[in-house]
Amino acid sequence: MSRNKAADLFNPGCPLVALGTSSNNDTLGEILKFGIQCGFRVLNISDEHNNSQLIGSSLHSLITGGFATRQDLFISFKITKLQNIRRLESQINEHLKMRNMNYFDLIIVEHSSFIEKDMLKVWKVLEKLHFSRSVRNIGLSGFTIPQMKYILSVAVIKPFAVQALFNPYSVNLELIQFCQNEDLLLFAMSPLDYQKSERKLQSENAVSRTAYNHSVSPVQILLAWAIQSQTLPVVQTLNFDHIKENIMLSDVKLSENEMEDINRLSGVS
């Protein structure tokens, strides 16, 4: 099995799970603080949740309060609302300013935010931001494999990551193989709460049985499965107990048979 690229981002033993910030609830600041105290180091933020000021003030308080340094954190920012390609550079700098940051560790650009003929122009602006150190890495969301191959063929700065729906109900083997071949980190979105018709992922026999055998929760099994599938799962919660549950994974190691049992839920294993 190839090494999970996320393992190379952080210190040994650092949890390979990202904390999402899709809420604009007032408790989000406390969730961020508690999550970082519990060990989260990867934060997944976006321009679509109207919480930039809340995140910015919360992170500033955490850093000035000594709970973490900026270098401790890996902050991924997804841009879904591209106002104008000519304004993209200033748009991203404005997002940094609103969040009291000097740089994003990763910018994820959503393909649906621009028309395809502008793909190269968008990438060149992101590369310029990379060279100015405002953006350390660049990633993709909503791109097809042919589109990603095109980016790889023309990019000076190669993509670092891909963001995609990924859980045992939704497994794209071609995408997984592509990411591994091209050394792209795959952010697994909706790794826990996805529902297929009347079935619930956490109630599937393959998941609950494995959880029982390891004396952990179904959530922890699904996250362990995602990590061992060479992805970085992104979790969303405003529940403090769930924060702890989502990060306590160091002792959860699934066997090949257990991985295969869960893989079968997708119907493509």
Tab-separated table of N, CA, C and O in Angstrom, residues 109-205:
chain	number	residue	atom	x	y	z
A	109	VAL	N	-9.508	25.525	-5.803
A	109	VAL	CA	-10.360	26.264	-6.721
A	109	VAL	C	-11.449	25.328	-7.251
A	109	VAL	O	-11.173	24.210	-7.694
A	110	GLU	N	-12.701	25.783	-7.133
A	110	GLU	CA	-13.854	25.002	-7.581
A	110	GLU	C	-14.075	25.244	-9.069
A	110	GLU	O	-14.201	26.377	-9.526
A	111	HIS	N	-14.123	24.142	-9.846
A	111	HIS	CA	-14.235	24.271	-11.297
A	111	HIS	C	-15.498	25.013	-11.720
A	111	HIS	O	-15.486	25.774	-12.696
A	112	SER	N	-16.592	24.839	-11.011
A	112	SER	CA	-17.852	25.463	-11.389
A	112	SER	C	-17.836	26.980	-11.202
A	112	SER	O	-18.769	27.669	-11.604
A	113	SER	N	-16.776	27.520	-10.587
A	113	SER	CA	-16.719	28.957	-10.338
A	113	SER	C	-16.247	29.755	-11.553
A	113	SER	O	-16.234	30.979	-11.526
A	114	PHE	N	-15.850	29.076	-12.643
A	114	PHE	CA	-15.416	29.780	-13.849
A	114	PHE	C	-15.704	28.905	-15.067
A	114	PHE	O	-15.966	27.715	-14.945
A	115	ILE	N	-15.660	29.500	-16.254
A	115	ILE	CA	-15.898	28.730	-17.467
A	115	ILE	C	-14.604	28.070	-17.921
A	115	ILE	O	-13.505	28.567	-17.675
A	116	GLU	N	-14.734	26.939	-18.603
A	116	GLU	CA	-13.591	26.079	-18.861
A	116	GLU	C	-12.500	26.759	-19.677
A	116	GLU	O	-11.310	26.501	-19.464
A	117	LYS	N	-12.865	27.636	-20.599
A	117	LYS	CA	-11.840	28.271	-21.442
A	117	LYS	C	-10.910	29.172	-20.630
A	117	LYS	O	-9.821	29.549	-21.110
A	118	ASP	N	-11.324	29.521	-19.399
A	118	ASP	CA	-10.505	30.368	-18.538
A	118	ASP	C	-9.629	29.573	-17.572
A	118	ASP	O	-8.961	30.160	-16.707
A	119	MET	N	-9.614	28.252	-17.720
A	119	MET	CA	-8.914	27.390	-16.771
A	119	MET	C	-7.438	27.780	-16.631
A	119	MET	O	-6.917	27.933	-15.521
A	120	LEU	N	-6.766	27.965	-17.755
A	120	LEU	CA	-5.341	28.286	-17.709
A	120	LEU	C	-5.102	29.669	-17.100
A	120	LEU	O	-4.164	29.856	-16.317
A	121	LYS	N	-5.961	30.633	-17.424
A	121	LYS	CA	-5.820	31.979	-16.864
A	121	LYS	C	-5.945	31.953	-15.344
A	121	LYS	O	-5.177	32.606	-14.627
A	122	VAL	N	-6.923	31.192	-14.856
A	122	VAL	CA	-7.105	31.071	-13.407
A	122	VAL	C	-5.865	30.458	-12.773
A	122	VAL	O	-5.358	30.939	-11.742
A	123	TRP	N	-5.360	29.415	-13.385
A	123	TRP	CA	-4.197	28.725	-12.817
A	123	TRP	C	-2.981	29.637	-12.763
A	123	TRP	O	-2.215	29.626	-11.792
A	124	LYS	N	-2.799	30.451	-13.792
A	124	LYS	CA	-1.645	31.350	-13.820
A	124	LYS	C	-1.729	32.401	-12.709
A	124	LYS	O	-0.704	32.794	-12.134
A	125	VAL	N	-2.951	32.878	-12.410
A	125	VAL	CA	-3.105	33.812	-11.293
A	125	VAL	C	-2.745	33.123	-9.980
A	125	VAL	O	-2.054	33.702	-9.128
A	126	LEU	N	-3.189	31.881	-9.810
A	126	LEU	CA	-2.881	31.144	-8.587
A	126	LEU	C	-1.381	30.882	-8.471
A	126	LEU	O	-0.813	30.934	-7.372
A	127	GLU	N	-0.735	30.614	-9.589
A	127	GLU	CA	0.720	30.430	-9.573
A	127	GLU	C	1.420	31.729	-9.156
A	127	GLU	O	2.404	31.701	-8.403
A	128	LYS	N	0.928	32.863	-9.633
A	128	LYS	CA	1.510	34.150	-9.236
A	128	LYS	C	1.397	34.343	-7.724
A	128	LYS	O	2.353	34.796	-7.066
A	129	LEU	N	0.238	33.989	-7.160
A	129	LEU	CA	0.055	34.082	-5.714
A	129	LEU	C	0.986	33.127	-4.983
A	129	LEU	O	1.478	33.433	-3.887
A	130	HIS	N	1.235	31.973	-5.578
A	130	HIS	CA	2.183	31.021	-4.986
A	130	HIS	C	3.577	31.635	-4.923
A	130	HIS	O	4.256	31.561	-3.890
A	131	PHE	N	4.016	32.244	-6.005
A	131	PHE	CA	5.361	32.820	-6.035
A	131	PHE	C	5.481	34.024	-5.108
A	131	PHE	O	6.584	34.348	-4.646
A	132	SER	N	4.355	34.679	-4.812
A	132	SER	CA	4.382	35.799	-3.862
A	132	SER	C	4.277	35.316	-2.420
A	132	SER	O	4.309	36.129	-1.492
A	133	ARG	N	4.106	34.001	-2.220
A	133	ARG	CA	4.012	33.342	-0.923
A	133	ARG	C	2.687	33.604	-0.221
A	133	ARG	O	2.535	33.295	0.967
A	134	SER	N	1.703	34.161	-0.925
A	134	SER	CA	0.361	34.303	-0.347
A	134	SER	C	-0.374	32.969	-0.334
A	134	SER	O	-1.284	32.760	0.461
A	135	VAL	N	0.015	32.090	-1.239
A	135	VAL	CA	-0.573	30.758	-1.368
A	135	VAL	C	0.574	29.764	-1.461
A	135	VAL	O	1.429	29.874	-2.343
A	136	ARG	N	0.619	28.808	-0.547
A	136	ARG	CA	1.739	27.858	-0.522
A	136	ARG	C	1.518	26.691	-1.486
A	136	ARG	O	2.472	26.164	-2.062
A	137	ASN	N	0.256	26.270	-1.648
A	137	ASN	CA	-0.074	25.146	-2.527
A	137	ASN	C	-1.405	25.427	-3.217
A	137	ASN	O	-2.214	26.219	-2.726
A	138	ILE	N	-1.630	24.741	-4.342
A	138	ILE	CA	-2.854	24.941	-5.121
A	138	ILE	C	-3.530	23.592	-5.322
A	138	ILE	O	-2.867	22.580	-5.582
A	139	GLY	N	-4.868	23.578	-5.204
A	139	GLY	CA	-5.621	22.335	-5.365
A	139	GLY	C	-6.859	22.535	-6.218
A	139	GLY	O	-7.199	23.648	-6.620
A	140	LEU	N	-7.554	21.432	-6.472
A	140	LEU	CA	-8.665	21.389	-7.421
A	140	LEU	C	-9.891	20.738	-6.801
A	140	LEU	O	-9.776	19.823	-5.986
A	141	SER	N	-11.068	21.186	-7.232
A	141	SER	CA	-12.320	20.567	-6.834
A	141	SER	C	-13.281	20.626	-8.010
A	141	SER	O	-13.397	21.662	-8.674
A	142	GLY	N	-13.977	19.514	-8.279
A	142	GLY	CA	-14.957	19.485	-9.353
A	142	GLY	C	-14.369	19.350	-10.738
A	142	GLY	O	-15.078	19.511	-11.737
A	143	PHE	N	-13.093	19.022	-10.844
A	143	PHE	CA	-12.436	18.840	-12.130
A	143	PHE	C	-12.518	17.374	-12.552
A	143	PHE	O	-12.404	16.469	-11.718
A	144	THR	N	-12.697	17.125	-13.837
A	144	THR	CA	-12.613	15.769	-14.357
A	144	THR	C	-11.143	15.379	-14.475
A	144	THR	O	-10.246	16.242	-14.443
A	145	ILE	N	-10.891	14.091	-14.632
A	145	ILE	CA	-9.509	13.647	-14.786
A	145	ILE	C	-8.872	14.230	-16.048
A	145	ILE	O	-7.717	14.697	-15.998
A	146	PRO	N	-9.549	14.274	-17.209
A	146	PRO	CA	-8.940	14.942	-18.370
A	146	PRO	C	-8.607	16.411	-18.104
A	146	PRO	O	-7.559	16.902	-18.551
A	147	GLN	N	-9.463	17.112	-17.379
A	147	GLN	CA	-9.175	18.515	-17.054
A	147	GLN	C	-7.952	18.621	-16.143
A	147	GLN	O	-7.122	19.525	-16.314
A	148	MET	N	-7.838	17.705	-15.183
A	148	MET	CA	-6.677	17.728	-14.300
A	148	MET	C	-5.405	17.376	-15.066
A	148	MET	O	-4.335	17.944	-14.805
A	149	LYS	N	-5.518	16.462	-16.014
A	149	LYS	CA	-4.354	16.129	-16.842
A	149	LYS	C	-3.903	17.345	-17.639
A	149	LYS	O	-2.695	17.584	-17.816
A	150	TYR	N	-4.859	18.129	-18.107
A	150	TYR	CA	-4.507	19.345	-18.840
A	150	TYR	C	-3.755	20.315	-17.926
A	150	TYR	O	-2.705	20.863	-18.322
A	151	ILE	N	-4.264	20.526	-16.722
A	151	ILE	CA	-3.578	21.404	-15.776
A	151	ILE	C	-2.153	20.900	-15.524
A	151	ILE	O	-1.187	21.676	-15.527
A	152	LEU	N	-2.009	19.619	-15.318
A	152	LEU	CA	-0.680	19.045	-15.068
A	152	LEU	C	0.263	19.270	-16.250
A	152	LEU	O	1.471	19.446	-16.074
A	153	SER	N	-0.296	19.282	-17.446
A	153	SER	CA	0.546	19.429	-18.646
A	153	SER	C	1.026	20.863	-18.859
A	153	SER	O	2.051	21.070	-19.525
A	154	VAL	N	0.314	21.849	-18.316
A	154	VAL	CA	0.676	23.251	-18.578
A	154	VAL	C	1.164	23.975	-17.325
A	154	VAL	O	1.707	25.085	-17.432
A	155	ALA	N	0.990	23.389	-16.164
A	155	ALA	CA	1.287	24.096	-14.913
A	155	ALA	C	2.783	24.177	-14.655
A	155	ALA	O	3.523	23.216	-14.876
A	156	VAL	N	3.216	25.331	-14.176
A	156	VAL	CA	4.567	25.466	-13.630
A	156	VAL	C	4.575	24.925	-12.205
A	156	VAL	O	5.464	24.167	-11.806
A	157	ILE	N	3.546	25.321	-11.433
A	157	ILE	CA	3.340	24.783	-10.088
A	157	ILE	C	2.263	23.703	-10.182
A	157	ILE	O	1.111	23.992	-10.492
A	158	LYS	N	2.638	22.484	-9.941
A	158	LYS	CA	1.702	21.379	-10.089
A	158	LYS	C	0.649	21.399	-8.979
A	158	LYS	O	0.907	21.864	-7.867
A	159	PRO	N	-0.543	20.879	-9.258
A	159	PRO	CA	-1.555	20.765	-8.198
A	159	PRO	C	-1.026	19.924	-7.034
A	159	PRO	O	-0.292	18.956	-7.241
A	160	PHE	N	-1.430	20.317	-5.847
A	160	PHE	CA	-1.016	19.622	-4.634
A	160	PHE	C	-2.096	18.671	-4.142
A	160	PHE	O	-1.797	17.635	-3.550
A	161	ALA	N	-3.372	19.049	-4.372
A	161	ALA	CA	-4.472	18.298	-3.763
A	161	ALA	C	-5.719	18.354	-4.634
A	161	ALA	O	-5.868	19.222	-5.487
A	162	VAL	N	-6.605	17.391	-4.370
A	162	VAL	CA	-7.912	17.316	-5.009
A	162	VAL	C	-8.945	17.127	-3.906
A	162	VAL	O	-8.720	16.371	-2.955
A	163	GLN	N	-10.068	17.836	-4.035
A	163	GLN	CA	-11.163	17.697	-3.069
A	163	GLN	C	-12.333	17.030	-3.770
A	163	GLN	O	-12.752	17.466	-4.841
A	164	ALA	N	-12.855	15.938	-3.178
A	164	ALA	CA	-13.940	15.201	-3.828
A	164	ALA	C	-14.761	14.450	-2.792
A	164	ALA	O	-14.280	14.109	-1.707
A	165	LEU	N	-16.022	14.200	-3.149
A	165	LEU	CA	-16.875	13.342	-2.333
A	165	LEU	C	-16.241	11.964	-2.251
A	165	LEU	O	-15.865	11.372	-3.261
A	166	PHE	N	-16.089	11.458	-1.020
A	166	PHE	CA	-15.452	10.148	-0.865
A	166	PHE	C	-15.912	9.517	0.432
A	166	PHE	O	-15.712	10.059	1.517
A	167	ASN	N	-16.567	8.368	0.332
A	167	ASN	CA	-16.957	7.551	1.472
A	167	ASN	C	-17.299	6.163	0.927
A	167	ASN	O	-17.264	5.963	-0.292
A	168	PRO	N	-17.595	5.189	1.782
A	168	PRO	CA	-17.819	3.830	1.265
A	168	PRO	C	-18.976	3.692	0.280
A	168	PRO	O	-19.037	2.708	-0.450
A	169	TYR	N	-19.904	4.638	0.248
A	169	TYR	CA	-20.949	4.613	-0.760
A	169	TYR	C	-20.497	5.249	-2.074
A	169	TYR	O	-21.128	5.062	-3.108
A	170	SER	N	-19.476	6.054	-2.013
A	170	SER	CA	-19.049	6.831	-3.177
A	170	SER	C	-17.539	6.725	-3.336
A	170	SER	O	-16.777	7.538	-2.806
A	171	VAL	N	-17.104	5.704	-4.054
A	171	VAL	CA	-15.681	5.432	-4.257
A	171	VAL	C	-15.377	5.508	-5.750
A	171	VAL	O	-15.928	4.749	-6.542
A	172	ASN	N	-14.508	6.438	-6.111
A	172	ASN	CA	-14.075	6.589	-7.498
A	172	ASN	C	-12.667	6.019	-7.609
A	172	ASN	O	-11.672	6.705	-7.336
A	173	LEU	N	-12.576	4.744	-7.987
A	173	LEU	CA	-11.280	4.079	-8.036
A	173	LEU	C	-10.331	4.739	-9.026
A	173	LEU	O	-9.122	4.817	-8.786
A	174	GLU	N	-10.885	5.227	-10.145
A	174	GLU	CA	-10.043	5.890	-11.146
A	174	GLU	C	-9.421	7.160	-10.566
A	174	GLU	O	-8.236	7.453	-10.792
A	175	LEU	N	-10.217	7.904	-9.794
A	175	LEU	CA	-9.699	9.126	-9.177
A	175	LEU	C	-8.641	8.801	-8.132
A	175	LEU	O	-7.602	9.486	-8.053
A	176	ILE	N	-8.885	7.779	-7.321
A	176	ILE	CA	-7.901	7.387	-6.309
A	176	ILE	C	-6.575	7.028	-6.965
A	176	ILE	O	-5.500	7.477	-6.552
A	177	GLN	N	-6.640	6.227	-8.021
A	177	GLN	CA	-5.425	5.809	-8.716
A	177	GLN	C	-4.721	6.996	-9.352
A	177	GLN	O	-3.485	7.109	-9.315
A	178	PHE	N	-5.507	7.902	-9.934
A	178	PHE	CA	-4.932	9.098	-10.552
A	178	PHE	C	-4.201	9.936	-9.505
A	178	PHE	O	-3.071	10.398	-9.747
A	179	CYS	N	-4.828	10.147	-8.358
A	179	CYS	CA	-4.196	10.940	-7.306
A	179	CYS	C	-2.907	10.288	-6.811
A	179	CYS	O	-1.898	10.971	-6.571
A	180	GLN	N	-2.926	8.984	-6.670
A	180	GLN	CA	-1.714	8.287	-6.224
A	180	GLN	C	-0.613	8.378	-7.278
A	180	GLN	O	0.551	8.633	-6.951
A	181	ASN	N	-0.973	8.200	-8.538
A	181	ASN	CA	0.024	8.256	-9.622
A	181	ASN	C	0.652	9.646	-9.734
A	181	ASN	O	1.842	9.778	-10.054
A	182	GLU	N	-0.161	10.691	-9.503
A	182	GLU	CA	0.306	12.070	-9.672
A	182	GLU	C	0.724	12.711	-8.345
A	182	GLU	O	1.036	13.903	-8.313
A	183	ASP	N	0.735	11.932	-7.273
A	183	ASP	CA	1.132	12.426	-5.954
A	183	ASP	C	0.252	13.586	-5.499
A	183	ASP	O	0.734	14.629	-5.041
A	184	LEU	N	-1.060	13.415	-5.641
A	184	LEU	CA	-2.036	14.420	-5.220
A	184	LEU	C	-2.717	13.961	-3.930
A	184	LEU	O	-3.146	12.813	-3.828
A	185	LEU	N	-2.811	14.852	-2.979
A	185	LEU	CA	-3.529	14.551	-1.740
A	185	LEU	C	-5.030	14.652	-1.998
A	185	LEU	O	-5.505	15.671	-2.510
A	186	LEU	N	-5.772	13.614	-1.655
A	186	LEU	CA	-7.217	13.596	-1.866
A	186	LEU	C	-7.930	13.937	-0.560
A	186	LEU	O	-7.874	13.181	0.406
A	187	PHE	N	-8.594	15.116	-0.528
A	187	PHE	CA	-9.430	15.491	0.605
A	187	PHE	C	-10.779	14.788	0.445
A	187	PHE	O	-11.494	15.026	-0.525
A	188	ALA	N	-11.122	13.939	1.405
A	188	ALA	CA	-12.367	13.171	1.345
A	188	ALA	C	-13.489	13.970	1.994
A	188	ALA	O	-13.519	14.154	3.213
A	189	MET	N	-14.436	14.433	1.161
A	189	MET	CA	-15.565	15.215	1.670
A	189	MET	C	-16.733	14.278	1.995
A	189	MET	O	-16.929	13.252	1.344
A	190	SER	N	-17.516	14.630	3.005
A	190	SER	CA	-18.663	13.826	3.466
A	190	SER	C	-18.259	12.384	3.768
A	190	SER	O	-18.878	11.442	3.284
A	191	PRO	N	-17.228	12.174	4.593
A	191	PRO	CA	-16.785	10.801	4.870
A	191	PRO	C	-17.681	10.039	5.836
A	191	PRO	O	-17.560	8.821	5.946
A	192	LEU	N	-18.615	10.741	6.519
A	192	LEU	CA	-19.387	10.109	7.588
A	192	LEU	C	-20.893	10.144	7.391
A	192	LEU	O	-21.575	9.163	7.663
A	193	ASP	N	-21.423	11.238	6.949
A	193	ASP	CA	-22.865	11.488	7.058
A	193	ASP	C	-23.632	11.257	5.772
A	193	ASP	O	-24.808	11.594	5.685
A	194	TYR	N	-22.977	10.723	4.785
A	194	TYR	CA	-23.638	10.515	3.500
A	194	TYR	C	-24.696	9.416	3.631
A	194	TYR	O	-24.472	8.404	4.286
A	195	GLN	N	-25.858	9.634	3.022
A	195	GLN	CA	-26.949	8.665	3.099
A	195	GLN	C	-27.328	8.201	1.700
A	195	GLN	O	-27.440	8.987	0.780
A	196	LYS	N	-27.511	6.915	1.535
A	196	LYS	CA	-27.861	6.321	0.249
A	196	LYS	C	-29.273	5.766	0.356
A	196	LYS	O	-29.496	4.757	1.031
A	197	SER	N	-30.224	6.424	-0.289
A	197	SER	CA	-31.652	6.095	-0.191
A	197	SER	C	-32.035	5.998	1.289
A	197	SER	O	-31.880	6.951	2.025
A	198	GLU	N	-32.497	4.837	1.727
A	198	GLU	CA	-32.899	4.687	3.124
A	198	GLU	C	-31.789	4.108	3.996
A	198	GLU	O	-31.972	3.919	5.193
A	199	ARG	N	-30.654	3.832	3.392
A	199	ARG	CA	-29.556	3.238	4.147
A	199	ARG	C	-28.692	4.321	4.778
A	199	ARG	O	-28.493	5.386	4.208
A	200	LYS	N	-28.162	4.044	5.961
A	200	LYS	CA	-27.273	4.970	6.644
A	200	LYS	C	-25.906	4.316	6.795
A	200	LYS	O	-25.784	3.190	7.267
A	201	LEU	N	-24.904	5.052	6.415
A	201	LEU	CA	-23.552	4.516	6.348
A	201	LEU	C	-23.092	3.937	7.678
A	201	LEU	O	-22.530	2.843	7.734
A	202	GLN	N	-23.338	4.670	8.760
A	202	GLN	CA	-22.840	4.212	10.051
A	202	GLN	C	-23.581	2.983	10.581
A	202	GLN	O	-23.120	2.342	11.527
A	203	SER	N	-24.724	2.658	9.963
A	203	SER	CA	-25.503	1.497	10.410
A	203	SER	C	-25.242	0.256	9.566
A	203	SER	O	-25.805	-0.807	9.868
A	204	GLU	N	-24.440	0.373	8.534
A	204	GLU	CA	-24.142	-0.787	7.698
A	204	GLU	C	-23.445	-1.872	8.527
A	204	GLU	O	-22.592	-1.579	9.371
A	205	ASN	N	-23.798	-3.132	8.265
A	205	ASN	CA	-23.231	-4.236	9.044
A	205	ASN	C	-21.713	-4.263	8.983
A	205	ASN	O	-21.044	-4.518	9.994
